[in-house]
């Protein structure tokens, strides 16, 4: 689907947006939705083997105060 309907430059922009995604002022729920939608463009993170990497990427985008608390819930 992506190869057929998304030009490479558009896909690459989505990958960059995913890699730079941060929680910022979004709610964790909105961050989670955006994370999952952009993650679809990053094949590495869409394998069973990469599940831990995906978790690390998700947590790395959280604000430090939320990471410290360890009590976030998507």
PDB file of C-alpha atoms in Angstrom:
ATOM      1  CA  UNK A   1       0.000   0.000   0.000  1.00  0.00           C
ATOM      2  CA  UNK A   2       2.674   2.511   1.033  1.00  0.00           C
ATOM      3  CA  UNK A   3       4.830   1.797  -2.012  1.00  0.00           C
ATOM      4  CA  UNK A   4       1.905   2.236  -4.358  1.00  0.00           C
ATOM      5  CA  UNK A   5       0.273   5.357  -2.906  1.00  0.00           C
ATOM      6  CA  UNK A   6       3.010   7.244  -1.046  1.00  0.00           C
ATOM      7  CA  UNK A   7       5.969   8.715  -2.907  1.00  0.00           C
ATOM      8  CA  UNK A   8       9.332   8.046  -1.279  1.00  0.00           C
ATOM      9  CA  UNK A   9       9.854  11.688  -0.290  1.00  0.00           C
ATOM     10  CA  UNK A  10       6.496  11.807   1.534  1.00  0.00           C
ATOM     11  CA  UNK A  11       7.261   8.533   3.317  1.00  0.00           C
ATOM     12  CA  UNK A  12      10.711   9.826   4.295  1.00  0.00           C
ATOM     13  CA  UNK A  13       9.181  12.992   5.751  1.00  0.00           C
ATOM     14  CA  UNK A  14       6.831  10.840   7.842  1.00  0.00           C
ATOM     15  CA  UNK A  15       9.773   8.756   9.077  1.00  0.00           C
ATOM     16  CA  UNK A  16      11.647  11.920  10.087  1.00  0.00           C
ATOM     17  CA  UNK A  17       8.536  13.254  11.811  1.00  0.00           C
ATOM     18  CA  UNK A  18       8.257   9.945  13.692  1.00  0.00           C
ATOM     19  CA  UNK A  19      11.901   9.982  14.733  1.00  0.00           C
ATOM     20  CA  UNK A  20      11.584  13.570  16.010  1.00  0.00           C
ATOM     21  CA  UNK A  21       8.200  13.080  17.721  1.00  0.00           C
ATOM     22  CA  UNK A  22       8.040  14.439  21.271  1.00  0.00           C
ATOM     23  CA  UNK A  23       5.146  14.678  23.695  1.00  0.00           C
ATOM     24  CA  UNK A  24       5.479  18.418  24.180  1.00  0.00           C
ATOM     25  CA  UNK A  25       2.081  19.853  25.147  1.00  0.00           C
ATOM     26  CA  UNK A  26       0.056  16.913  23.789  1.00  0.00           C
ATOM     27  CA  UNK A  27      -1.800  14.582  26.093  1.00  0.00           C
ATOM     28  CA  UNK A  28      -0.283  11.131  26.392  1.00  0.00           C
ATOM     29  CA  UNK A  29      -3.344   9.739  24.592  1.00  0.00           C
ATOM     30  CA  UNK A  30      -2.803  12.082  21.627  1.00  0.00           C
ATOM     31  CA  UNK A  31       0.937  11.360  21.652  1.00  0.00           C
ATOM     32  CA  UNK A  32       0.198   7.639  21.587  1.00  0.00           C
ATOM     33  CA  UNK A  33      -2.177   7.987  18.611  1.00  0.00           C
ATOM     34  CA  UNK A  34       0.303  10.141  16.695  1.00  0.00           C
ATOM     35  CA  UNK A  35       3.140   7.759  17.601  1.00  0.00           C
ATOM     36  CA  UNK A  36       1.255   4.736  16.247  1.00  0.00           C
ATOM     37  CA  UNK A  37       0.122   6.501  13.066  1.00  0.00           C
ATOM     38  CA  UNK A  38       3.637   7.699  12.224  1.00  0.00           C
ATOM     39  CA  UNK A  39       5.204   4.413  13.299  1.00  0.00           C
ATOM     40  CA  UNK A  40       3.481   2.750  10.345  1.00  0.00           C
ATOM     41  CA  UNK A  41       5.983   4.516   8.072  1.00  0.00           C
ATOM     42  CA  UNK A  42       9.002   3.106   9.940  1.00  0.00           C
ATOM     43  CA  UNK A  43       9.199  -0.590   9.037  1.00  0.00           C
ATOM     44  CA  UNK A  44      11.920  -1.316  11.609  1.00  0.00           C
ATOM     45  CA  UNK A  45       9.495  -0.591  14.446  1.00  0.00           C
ATOM     46  CA  UNK A  46       6.756  -2.805  13.004  1.00  0.00           C
ATOM     47  CA  UNK A  47       8.265  -6.186  13.738  1.00  0.00           C
ATOM     48  CA  UNK A  48       7.915  -8.431  16.743  1.00  0.00           C
ATOM     49  CA  UNK A  49      11.682  -8.319  17.199  1.00  0.00           C
ATOM     50  CA  UNK A  50      11.631  -4.523  17.452  1.00  0.00           C
ATOM     51  CA  UNK A  51       8.921  -4.272  20.111  1.00  0.00           C
ATOM     52  CA  UNK A  52      11.463  -3.312  22.776  1.00  0.00           C
ATOM     53  CA  UNK A  53      12.986  -0.673  20.471  1.00  0.00           C
ATOM     54  CA  UNK A  54       9.487   0.697  19.876  1.00  0.00           C
ATOM     55  CA  UNK A  55       8.928   0.991  23.629  1.00  0.00           C
ATOM     56  CA  UNK A  56      12.251   2.777  24.064  1.00  0.00           C
ATOM     57  CA  UNK A  57      11.363   5.171  21.229  1.00  0.00           C
ATOM     58  CA  UNK A  58       7.950   5.884  22.793  1.00  0.00           C
ATOM     59  CA  UNK A  59       9.450   6.573  26.216  1.00  0.00           C
ATOM     60  CA  UNK A  60      12.223   8.738  24.778  1.00  0.00           C
ATOM     61  CA  UNK A  61       9.607  11.137  23.417  1.00  0.00           C
ATOM     62  CA  UNK A  62       8.004  11.694  26.805  1.00  0.00           C
ATOM     63  CA  UNK A  63       8.728  14.764  28.914  1.00  0.00           C
ATOM     64  CA  UNK A  64      11.324  14.215  31.664  1.00  0.00           C
ATOM     65  CA  UNK A  65       8.769  14.812  34.437  1.00  0.00           C
ATOM     66  CA  UNK A  66       6.604  11.983  33.103  1.00  0.00           C
ATOM     67  CA  UNK A  67       9.558   9.656  32.546  1.00  0.00           C
ATOM     68  CA  UNK A  68      10.690  10.193  36.159  1.00  0.00           C
ATOM     69  CA  UNK A  69       7.275   9.448  37.606  1.00  0.00           C
ATOM     70  CA  UNK A  70       7.044   6.139  35.748  1.00  0.00           C
ATOM     71  CA  UNK A  71       3.288   6.316  36.143  1.00  0.00           C
ATOM     72  CA  UNK A  72       2.214   7.324  32.654  1.00  0.00           C
ATOM     73  CA  UNK A  73      -0.654   5.442  31.034  1.00  0.00           C
ATOM     74  CA  UNK A  74      -1.336   5.795  27.298  1.00  0.00           C
TER      75      UNK A  74
END
